[in-house]
Tab-separated table of C-alpha atoms in Angstrom:
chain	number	residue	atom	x	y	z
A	1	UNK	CA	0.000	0.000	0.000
A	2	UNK	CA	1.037	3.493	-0.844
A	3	UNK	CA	0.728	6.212	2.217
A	4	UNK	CA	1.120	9.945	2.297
A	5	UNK	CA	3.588	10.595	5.025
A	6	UNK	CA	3.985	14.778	4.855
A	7	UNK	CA	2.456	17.291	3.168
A	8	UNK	CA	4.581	20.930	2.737
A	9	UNK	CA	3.999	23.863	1.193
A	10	UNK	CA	5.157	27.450	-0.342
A	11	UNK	CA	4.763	30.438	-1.837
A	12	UNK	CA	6.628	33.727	-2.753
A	13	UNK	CA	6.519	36.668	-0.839
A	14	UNK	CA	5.442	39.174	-2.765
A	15	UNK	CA	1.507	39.268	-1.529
A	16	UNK	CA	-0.643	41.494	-4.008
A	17	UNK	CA	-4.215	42.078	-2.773
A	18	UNK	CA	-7.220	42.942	-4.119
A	19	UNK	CA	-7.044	46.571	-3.547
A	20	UNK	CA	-3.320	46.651	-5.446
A	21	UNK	CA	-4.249	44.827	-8.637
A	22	UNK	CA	-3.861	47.406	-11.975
A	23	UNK	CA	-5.557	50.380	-11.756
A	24	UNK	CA	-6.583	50.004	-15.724
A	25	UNK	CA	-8.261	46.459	-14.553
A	26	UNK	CA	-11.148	48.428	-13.370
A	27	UNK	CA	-11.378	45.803	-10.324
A	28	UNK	CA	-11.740	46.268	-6.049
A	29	UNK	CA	-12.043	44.369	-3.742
A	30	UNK	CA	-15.623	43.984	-3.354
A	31	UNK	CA	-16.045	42.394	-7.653
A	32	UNK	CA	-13.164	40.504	-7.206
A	33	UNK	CA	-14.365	39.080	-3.548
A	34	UNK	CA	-17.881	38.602	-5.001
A	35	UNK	CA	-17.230	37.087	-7.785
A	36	UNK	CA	-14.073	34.892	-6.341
A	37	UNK	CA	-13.650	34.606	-2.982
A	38	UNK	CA	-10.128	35.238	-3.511
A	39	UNK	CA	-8.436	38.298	-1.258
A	40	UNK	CA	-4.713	37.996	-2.014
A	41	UNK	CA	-2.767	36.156	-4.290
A	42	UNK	CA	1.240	35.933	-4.572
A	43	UNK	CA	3.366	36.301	-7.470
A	44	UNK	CA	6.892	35.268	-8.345
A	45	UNK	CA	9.781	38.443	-8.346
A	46	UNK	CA	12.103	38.596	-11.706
A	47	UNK	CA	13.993	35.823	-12.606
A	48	UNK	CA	12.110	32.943	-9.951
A	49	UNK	CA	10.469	30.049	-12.126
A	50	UNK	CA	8.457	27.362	-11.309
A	51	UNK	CA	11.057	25.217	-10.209
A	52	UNK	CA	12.386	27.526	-7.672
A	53	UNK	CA	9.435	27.258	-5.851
A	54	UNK	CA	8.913	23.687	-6.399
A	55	UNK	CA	12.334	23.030	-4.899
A	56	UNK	CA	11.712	25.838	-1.818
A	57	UNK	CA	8.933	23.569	-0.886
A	58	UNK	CA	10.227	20.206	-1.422
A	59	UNK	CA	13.218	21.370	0.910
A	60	UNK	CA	11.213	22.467	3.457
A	61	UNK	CA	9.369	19.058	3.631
A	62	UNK	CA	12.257	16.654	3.552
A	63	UNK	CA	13.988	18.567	6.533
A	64	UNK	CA	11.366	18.616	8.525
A	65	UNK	CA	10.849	15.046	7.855
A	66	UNK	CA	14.506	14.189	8.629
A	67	UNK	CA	15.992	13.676	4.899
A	68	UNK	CA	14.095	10.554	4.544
A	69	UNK	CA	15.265	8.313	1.174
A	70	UNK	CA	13.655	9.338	-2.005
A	71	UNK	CA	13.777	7.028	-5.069
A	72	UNK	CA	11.538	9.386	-7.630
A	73	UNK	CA	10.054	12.399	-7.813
A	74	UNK	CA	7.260	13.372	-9.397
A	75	UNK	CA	6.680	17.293	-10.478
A	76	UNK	CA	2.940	18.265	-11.509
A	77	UNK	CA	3.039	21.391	-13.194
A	78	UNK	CA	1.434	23.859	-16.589
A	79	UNK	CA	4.040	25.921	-16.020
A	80	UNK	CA	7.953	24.172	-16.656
A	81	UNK	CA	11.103	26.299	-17.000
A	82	UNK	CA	11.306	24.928	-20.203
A	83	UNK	CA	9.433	23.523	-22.681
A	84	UNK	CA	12.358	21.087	-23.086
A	85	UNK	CA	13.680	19.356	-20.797
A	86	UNK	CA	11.286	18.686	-17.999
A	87	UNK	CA	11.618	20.483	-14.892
A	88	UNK	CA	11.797	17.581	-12.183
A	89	UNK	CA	15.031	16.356	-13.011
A	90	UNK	CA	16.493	19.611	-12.168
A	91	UNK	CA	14.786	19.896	-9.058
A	92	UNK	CA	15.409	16.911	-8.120
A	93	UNK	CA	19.992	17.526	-8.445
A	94	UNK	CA	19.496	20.802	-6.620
A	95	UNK	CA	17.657	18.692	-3.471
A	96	UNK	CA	20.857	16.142	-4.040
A	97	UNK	CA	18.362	12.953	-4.289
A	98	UNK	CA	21.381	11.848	-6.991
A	99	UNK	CA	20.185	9.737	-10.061
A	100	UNK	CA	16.607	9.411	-9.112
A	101	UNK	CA	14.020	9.413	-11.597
A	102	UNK	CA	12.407	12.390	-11.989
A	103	UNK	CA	9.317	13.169	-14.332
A	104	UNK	CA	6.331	15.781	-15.131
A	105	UNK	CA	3.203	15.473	-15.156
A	106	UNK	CA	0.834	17.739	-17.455
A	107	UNK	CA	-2.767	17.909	-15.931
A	108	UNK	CA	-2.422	21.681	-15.363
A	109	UNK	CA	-4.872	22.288	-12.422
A	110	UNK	CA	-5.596	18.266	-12.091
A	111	UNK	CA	-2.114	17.884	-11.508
A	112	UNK	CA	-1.233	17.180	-7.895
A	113	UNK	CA	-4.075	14.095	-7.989
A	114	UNK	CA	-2.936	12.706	-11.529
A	115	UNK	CA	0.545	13.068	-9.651
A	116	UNK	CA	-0.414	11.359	-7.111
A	117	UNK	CA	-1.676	8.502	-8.754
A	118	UNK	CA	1.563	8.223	-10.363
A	119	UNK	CA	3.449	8.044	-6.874
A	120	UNK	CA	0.921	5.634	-5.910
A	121	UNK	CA	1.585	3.450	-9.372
A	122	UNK	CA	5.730	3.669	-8.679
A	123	UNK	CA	5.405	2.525	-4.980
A	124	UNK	CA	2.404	-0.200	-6.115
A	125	UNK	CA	5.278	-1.833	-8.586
A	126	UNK	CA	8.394	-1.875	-6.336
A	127	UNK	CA	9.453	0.669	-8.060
A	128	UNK	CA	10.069	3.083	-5.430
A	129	UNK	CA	9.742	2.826	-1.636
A	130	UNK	CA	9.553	6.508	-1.384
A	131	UNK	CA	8.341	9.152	-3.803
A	132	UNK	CA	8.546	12.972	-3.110
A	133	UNK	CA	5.447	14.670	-5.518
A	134	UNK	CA	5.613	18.344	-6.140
A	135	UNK	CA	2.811	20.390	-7.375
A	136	UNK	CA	4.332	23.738	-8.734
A	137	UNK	CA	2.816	26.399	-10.637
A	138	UNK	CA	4.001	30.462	-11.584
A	139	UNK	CA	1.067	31.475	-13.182
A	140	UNK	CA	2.008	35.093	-13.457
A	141	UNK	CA	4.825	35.006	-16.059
A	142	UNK	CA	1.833	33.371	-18.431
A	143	UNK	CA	-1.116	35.689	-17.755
A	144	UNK	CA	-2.039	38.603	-20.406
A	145	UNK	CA	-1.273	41.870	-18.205
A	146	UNK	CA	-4.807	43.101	-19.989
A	147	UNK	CA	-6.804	40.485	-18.823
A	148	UNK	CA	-8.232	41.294	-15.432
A	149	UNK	CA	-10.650	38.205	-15.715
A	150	UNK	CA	-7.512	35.478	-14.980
A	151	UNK	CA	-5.255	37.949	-13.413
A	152	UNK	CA	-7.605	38.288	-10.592
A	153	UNK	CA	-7.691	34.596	-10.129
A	154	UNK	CA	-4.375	33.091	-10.209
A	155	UNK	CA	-1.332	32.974	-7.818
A	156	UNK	CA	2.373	31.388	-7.759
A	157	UNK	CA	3.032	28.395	-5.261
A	158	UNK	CA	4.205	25.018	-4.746
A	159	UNK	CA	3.134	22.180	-2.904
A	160	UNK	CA	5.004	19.015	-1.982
A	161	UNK	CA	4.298	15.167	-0.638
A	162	UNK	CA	6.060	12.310	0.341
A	163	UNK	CA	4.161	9.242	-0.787
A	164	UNK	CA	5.213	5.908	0.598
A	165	UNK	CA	5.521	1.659	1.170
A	166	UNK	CA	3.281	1.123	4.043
A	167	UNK	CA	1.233	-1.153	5.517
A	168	UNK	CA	-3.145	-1.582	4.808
A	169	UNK	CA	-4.803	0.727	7.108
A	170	UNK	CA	-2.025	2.629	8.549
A	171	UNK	CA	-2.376	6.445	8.890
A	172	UNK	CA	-1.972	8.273	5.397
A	173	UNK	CA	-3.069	5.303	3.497
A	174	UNK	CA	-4.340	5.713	-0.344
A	175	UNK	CA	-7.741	4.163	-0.296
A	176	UNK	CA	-8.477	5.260	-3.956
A	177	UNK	CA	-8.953	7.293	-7.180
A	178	UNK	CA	-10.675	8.391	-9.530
A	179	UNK	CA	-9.370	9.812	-12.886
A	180	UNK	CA	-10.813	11.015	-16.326
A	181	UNK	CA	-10.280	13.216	-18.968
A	182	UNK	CA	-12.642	15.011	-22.251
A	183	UNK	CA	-10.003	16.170	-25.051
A	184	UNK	CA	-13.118	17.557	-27.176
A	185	UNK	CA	-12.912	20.790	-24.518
A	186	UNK	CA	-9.245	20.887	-25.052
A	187	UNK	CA	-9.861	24.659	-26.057
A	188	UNK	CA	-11.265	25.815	-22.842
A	189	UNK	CA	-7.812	26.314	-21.207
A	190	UNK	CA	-5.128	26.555	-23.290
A	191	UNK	CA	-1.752	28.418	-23.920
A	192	UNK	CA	-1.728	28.475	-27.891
A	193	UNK	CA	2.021	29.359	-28.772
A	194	UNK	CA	5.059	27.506	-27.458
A	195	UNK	CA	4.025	23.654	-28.903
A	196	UNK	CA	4.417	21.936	-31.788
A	197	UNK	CA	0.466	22.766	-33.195
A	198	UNK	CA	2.030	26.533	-33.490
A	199	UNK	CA	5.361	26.093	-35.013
A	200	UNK	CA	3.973	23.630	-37.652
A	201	UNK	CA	2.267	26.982	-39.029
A	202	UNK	CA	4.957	28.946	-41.118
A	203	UNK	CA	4.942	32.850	-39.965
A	204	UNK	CA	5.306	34.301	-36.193
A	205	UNK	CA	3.143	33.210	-33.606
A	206	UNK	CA	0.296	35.487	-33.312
A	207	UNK	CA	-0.641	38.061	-30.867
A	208	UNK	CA	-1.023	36.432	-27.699
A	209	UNK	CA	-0.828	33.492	-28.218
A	210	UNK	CA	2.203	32.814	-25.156
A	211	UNK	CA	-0.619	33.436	-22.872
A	212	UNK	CA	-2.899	31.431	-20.447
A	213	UNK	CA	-6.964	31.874	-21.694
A	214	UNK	CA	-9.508	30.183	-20.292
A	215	UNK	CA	-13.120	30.288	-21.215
A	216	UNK	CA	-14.474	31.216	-18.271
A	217	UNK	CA	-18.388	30.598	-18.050
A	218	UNK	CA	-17.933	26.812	-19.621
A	219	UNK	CA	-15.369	26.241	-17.603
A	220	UNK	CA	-17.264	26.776	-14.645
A	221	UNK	CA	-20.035	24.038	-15.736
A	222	UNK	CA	-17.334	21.916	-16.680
A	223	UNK	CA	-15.639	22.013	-13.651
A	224	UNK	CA	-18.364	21.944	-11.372
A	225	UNK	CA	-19.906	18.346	-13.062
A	226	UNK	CA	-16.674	16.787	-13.188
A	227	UNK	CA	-15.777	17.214	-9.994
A	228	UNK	CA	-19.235	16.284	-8.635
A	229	UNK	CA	-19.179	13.353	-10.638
A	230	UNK	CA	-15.485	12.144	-9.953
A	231	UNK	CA	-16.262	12.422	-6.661
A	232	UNK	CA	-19.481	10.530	-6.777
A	233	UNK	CA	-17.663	7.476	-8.468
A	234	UNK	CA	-14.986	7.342	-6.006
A	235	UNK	CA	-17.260	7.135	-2.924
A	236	UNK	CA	-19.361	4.727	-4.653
A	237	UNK	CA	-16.015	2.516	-5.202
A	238	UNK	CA	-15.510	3.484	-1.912
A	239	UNK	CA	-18.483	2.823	-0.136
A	240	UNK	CA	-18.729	5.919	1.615
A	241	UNK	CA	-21.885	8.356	1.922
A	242	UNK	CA	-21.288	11.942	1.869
A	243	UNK	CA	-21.341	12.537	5.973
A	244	UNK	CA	-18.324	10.073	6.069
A	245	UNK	CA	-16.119	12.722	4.451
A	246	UNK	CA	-14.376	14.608	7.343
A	247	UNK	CA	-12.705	16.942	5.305
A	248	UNK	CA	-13.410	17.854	1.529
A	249	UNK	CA	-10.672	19.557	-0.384
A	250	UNK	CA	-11.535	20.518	-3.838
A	251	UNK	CA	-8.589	22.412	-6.167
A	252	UNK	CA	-8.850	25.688	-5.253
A	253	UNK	CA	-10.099	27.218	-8.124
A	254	UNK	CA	-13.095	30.099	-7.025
A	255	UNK	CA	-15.221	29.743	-4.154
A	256	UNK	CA	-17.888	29.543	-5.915
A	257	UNK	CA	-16.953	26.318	-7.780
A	258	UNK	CA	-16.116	25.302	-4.599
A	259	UNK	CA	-19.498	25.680	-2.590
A	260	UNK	CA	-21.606	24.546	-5.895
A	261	UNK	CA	-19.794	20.869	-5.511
A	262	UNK	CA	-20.070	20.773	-1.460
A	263	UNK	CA	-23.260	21.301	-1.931
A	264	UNK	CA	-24.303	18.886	-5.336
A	265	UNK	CA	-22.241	16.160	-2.680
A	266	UNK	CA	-24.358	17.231	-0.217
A	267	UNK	CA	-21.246	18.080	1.924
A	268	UNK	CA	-21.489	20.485	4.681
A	269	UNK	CA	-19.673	23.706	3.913
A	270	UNK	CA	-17.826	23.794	7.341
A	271	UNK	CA	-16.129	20.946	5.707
A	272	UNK	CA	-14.445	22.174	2.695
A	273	UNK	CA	-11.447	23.269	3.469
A	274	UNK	CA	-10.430	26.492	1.805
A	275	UNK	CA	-7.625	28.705	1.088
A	276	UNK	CA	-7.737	30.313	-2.027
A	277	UNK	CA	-8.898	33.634	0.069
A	278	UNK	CA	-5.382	34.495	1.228
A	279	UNK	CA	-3.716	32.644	-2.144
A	280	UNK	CA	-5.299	32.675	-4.904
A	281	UNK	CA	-5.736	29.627	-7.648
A	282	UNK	CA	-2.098	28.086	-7.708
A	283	UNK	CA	-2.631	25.172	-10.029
A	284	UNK	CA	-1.373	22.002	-9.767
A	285	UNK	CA	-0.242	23.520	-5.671
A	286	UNK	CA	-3.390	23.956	-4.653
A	287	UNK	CA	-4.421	20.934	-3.113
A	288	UNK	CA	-0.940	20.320	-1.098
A	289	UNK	CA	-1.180	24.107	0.188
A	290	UNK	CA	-4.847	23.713	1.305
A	291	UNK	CA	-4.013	20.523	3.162
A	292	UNK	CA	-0.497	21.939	4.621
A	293	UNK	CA	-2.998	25.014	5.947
A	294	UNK	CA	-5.315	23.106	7.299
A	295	UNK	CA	-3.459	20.746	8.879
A	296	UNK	CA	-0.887	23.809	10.750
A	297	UNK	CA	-4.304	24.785	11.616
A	298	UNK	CA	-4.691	21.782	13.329
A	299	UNK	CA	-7.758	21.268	11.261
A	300	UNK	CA	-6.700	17.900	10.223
A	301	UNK	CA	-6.466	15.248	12.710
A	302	UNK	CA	-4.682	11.206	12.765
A	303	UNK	CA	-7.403	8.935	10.737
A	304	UNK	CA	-9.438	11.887	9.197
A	305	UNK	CA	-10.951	10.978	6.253
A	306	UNK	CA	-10.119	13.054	3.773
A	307	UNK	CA	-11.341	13.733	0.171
A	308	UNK	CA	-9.714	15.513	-2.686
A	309	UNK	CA	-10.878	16.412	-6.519
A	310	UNK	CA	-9.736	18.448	-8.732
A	311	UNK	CA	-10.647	19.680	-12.963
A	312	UNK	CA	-8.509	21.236	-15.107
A	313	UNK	CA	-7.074	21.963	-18.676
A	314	UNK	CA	-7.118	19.037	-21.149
A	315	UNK	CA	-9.966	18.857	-20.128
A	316	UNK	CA	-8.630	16.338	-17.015
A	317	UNK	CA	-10.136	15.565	-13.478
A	318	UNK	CA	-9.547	13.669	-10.582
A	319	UNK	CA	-9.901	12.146	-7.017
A	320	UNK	CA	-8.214	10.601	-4.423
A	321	UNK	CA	-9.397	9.607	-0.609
A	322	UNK	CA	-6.968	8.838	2.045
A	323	UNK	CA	-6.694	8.881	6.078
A	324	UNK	CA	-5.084	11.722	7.200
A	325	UNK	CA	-1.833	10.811	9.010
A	326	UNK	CA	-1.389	13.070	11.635
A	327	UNK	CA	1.862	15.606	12.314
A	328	UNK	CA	4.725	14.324	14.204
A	329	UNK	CA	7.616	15.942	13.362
A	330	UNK	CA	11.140	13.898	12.429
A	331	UNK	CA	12.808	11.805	15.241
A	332	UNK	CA	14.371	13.135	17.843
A	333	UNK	CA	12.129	16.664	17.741
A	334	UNK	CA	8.687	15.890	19.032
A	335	UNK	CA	8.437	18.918	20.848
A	336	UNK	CA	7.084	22.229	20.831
A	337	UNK	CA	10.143	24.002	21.213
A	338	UNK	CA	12.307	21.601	18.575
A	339	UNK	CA	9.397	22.228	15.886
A	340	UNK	CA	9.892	25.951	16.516
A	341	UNK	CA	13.256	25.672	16.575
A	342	UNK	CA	12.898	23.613	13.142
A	343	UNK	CA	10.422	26.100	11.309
A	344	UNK	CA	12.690	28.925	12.259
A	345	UNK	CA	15.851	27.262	10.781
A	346	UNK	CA	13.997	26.341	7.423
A	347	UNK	CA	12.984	29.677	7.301
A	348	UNK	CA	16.812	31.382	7.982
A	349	UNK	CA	18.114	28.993	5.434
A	350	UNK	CA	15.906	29.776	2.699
A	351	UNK	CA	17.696	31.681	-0.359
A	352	UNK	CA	15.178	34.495	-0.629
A	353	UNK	CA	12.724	36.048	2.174
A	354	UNK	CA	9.527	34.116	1.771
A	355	UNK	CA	6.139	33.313	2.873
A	356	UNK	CA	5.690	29.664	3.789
A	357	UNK	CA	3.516	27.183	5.427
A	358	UNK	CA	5.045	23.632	6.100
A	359	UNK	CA	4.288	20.609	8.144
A	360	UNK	CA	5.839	17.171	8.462
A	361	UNK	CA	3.523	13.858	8.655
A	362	UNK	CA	4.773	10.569	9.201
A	363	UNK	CA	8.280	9.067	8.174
A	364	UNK	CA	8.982	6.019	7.597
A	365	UNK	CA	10.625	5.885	11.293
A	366	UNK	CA	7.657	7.480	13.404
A	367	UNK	CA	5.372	5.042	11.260
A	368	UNK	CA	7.279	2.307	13.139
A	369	UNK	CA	6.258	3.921	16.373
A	370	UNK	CA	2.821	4.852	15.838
A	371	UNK	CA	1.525	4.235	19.313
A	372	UNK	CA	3.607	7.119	19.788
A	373	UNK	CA	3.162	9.802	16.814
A	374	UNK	CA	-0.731	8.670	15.916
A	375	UNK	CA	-2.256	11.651	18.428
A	376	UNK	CA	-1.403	15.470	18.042
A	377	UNK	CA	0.162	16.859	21.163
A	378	UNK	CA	-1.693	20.188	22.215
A	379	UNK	CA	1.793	21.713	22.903
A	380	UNK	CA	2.671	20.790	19.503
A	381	UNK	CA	-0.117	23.283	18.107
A	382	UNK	CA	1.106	26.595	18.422
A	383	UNK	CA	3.669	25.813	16.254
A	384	UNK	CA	2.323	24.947	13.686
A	385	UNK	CA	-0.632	27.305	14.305
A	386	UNK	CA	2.392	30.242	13.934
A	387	UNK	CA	2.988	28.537	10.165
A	388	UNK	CA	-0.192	28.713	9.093
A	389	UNK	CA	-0.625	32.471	10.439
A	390	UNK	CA	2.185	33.177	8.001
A	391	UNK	CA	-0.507	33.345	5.096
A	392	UNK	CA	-2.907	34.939	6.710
């Protein structure tokens, strides 16, 4: 069986509000709250890509988790340094994991769960005991400065995992998915120039065409009945009923996407966890910077069960279930003060002032003591509480 141990997450520090978007956008806070939910998002400074942040986060997380082993890692993303090569293998030399393999994954907002299912498939075939999955998106380098409709919406983050061997019904354990995909909407989210459909045409790209567009209104149906459906199959495969679901965490994508498939589940609101408010849509990061909020919220507790979903370009969608598996830190620092001690290190080692939330799940040592790690400590929580607050 395949278990997520940790969950971490990051984004840059540059926070833009509502009330300091472009004047010629025409926007305040109130349309953009209305019509969004969304209050802040942050965006990248000059010359960070996407896998700056995807490393920043997938630092944080294997420090805090003691430098566990990693044989793979997995990078969801829309938005690669380069068209060619793929991003992960970089990443993965600057965290010195050596020759591991290292791989995209193209889902654009569906990312992090088609990821998943990947790190799920590697473990599942002996291929790796231990995979570390980033989701890692800088939306602002691809957004048309004139178009107030996406610029509202999306933010720059990263999100990271480490997905692991472990034994049926343990803590973190992957109890199942749910995947699918519609190519005939392909044209709802796209970023024309840049592939190999645009340079077969002879003549310069045209104008605009290097940036993100999405068609917003379908979109919003589309995403709404995928979702609701995905997550309908997966319960049904599951067996579960909609009150079984102790936390729901769609991909952050507008609130009110979000409340419209709570409440076509028939899940109560005070259950969907949300954080797009203070960060905006962050693609494929969504989903690992929701759950690394809620959980430094201490939100998320040992044995939770925990849905997630997502919809995004292609057109793909997803979802995943697992039990939650609870926060100790590595060995040896099961205190309030070492956690502390440990968030405050990450932070002064960091190349670049940031904004971060992080926490640490369980390793493949603390799993072997779980009699030990399964509860939360209540000194433990204003720690992590201080991480989360970071955001805010």
């Amino acid at each position: 069986m395949a278990l997520v141990e940790s969950v971490a997450g990051w984004v840059p520090p540059r926070r833009v509000t509502n009330d300091a978007l472009p004047a010629h956008w025409g926007v305040d806070d109130a349309w953009v709250r209305t019509r969004t939910g969304i209050g802040a998002r942050h965006r990248s400074g000059p010359g960070v890509s996407t896998g700056d942040l995807a490393y920043e986060a997938a630092r944080r997380l294997l420090e805090r988790a003691g430098r566990p082993r990693v044989d793979a890692l997995v990078l969801a993303t829309a938005t690669p340094d380069h068209p060619c090569p793929a991003t992960a293998p970089a990443v993965a030399a600057r965290l010195g994991l050596g020759s591991v393999a290292a791989v995209d994954v193209s889902a654009v907002c569906s990312g992090f769960i088609y990821g998943l299912a990947c790190a799920q498939g590697l473990v599942a075939a002996g291929i790796a005991e231990r995979v570390l999955l980033a989701g890692a998106d800088t939306y602002s380098g691809w957004l048309d400065p004139d178009d107030h409709r996406s610029g509202v919406v999306f933010g720059d983050g990263a999100g990271a995992a480490l997905v692991a061997a472990g034994p049926a019904g343990a803590p973190g354990e992957l109890l199942g998915f749910d995947l699918g995909s519609d190519g005939t909407g392909h044209d709802l989210i796209t970023v024309a120039g840049g592939g190999s459909r645009a340079r077969s045409v002879p003549g310069p790209a045209g104008p605009g065409d290097g940036y993100f567009r999405m068609r917003g209104a379908a979109v919003y149906q589309q995403a709404v009945e995928r979702m609701t459906g995905s997550c309908r199959a997966l319960l049904a495969k599951l067996g579960w009923d909609a009150g079984q679901v102790d936390h729901f965490v769609p991909h952050q994508a507008n609130a009110r996407i979000l409340r419209a498939v709570a409440g076509r589940l028939g899940i109560d609101p005070a259950r969907c966890v949300t954080h797009l408010d203070r960060v905006g849509n962050t693609g494929a990061a969504s989903i690992p910077l929701a759950l690394a909020d809620a959980d430094a919220r201490g939100a998320l507790r040992t044995g939770d069960r925990v849905l997630l979903t997502a919809f995004g370009g292609g057109l793909t969608w997803g979802s995943a279930a697992l039990r939650w598996a609870g926060t100790p830190v590595a060995p040896g620092s099961g205190t309030a003060a070492a956690t502390a001690a440990a968030a405050a290190t990450a932070t002064a080692a960091a190349p670049a002032p940031a904004v971060s939330v992080t926490t640490a799940s369980r390793t493949a040592a603390t799993a072997a003591a779980s009699a030990t790690t399964a509860s939360r400590t209540t000194a433990a929580r204003p720690a992590a509480a201080a991480l989360s607050e970071e955001l805010s």
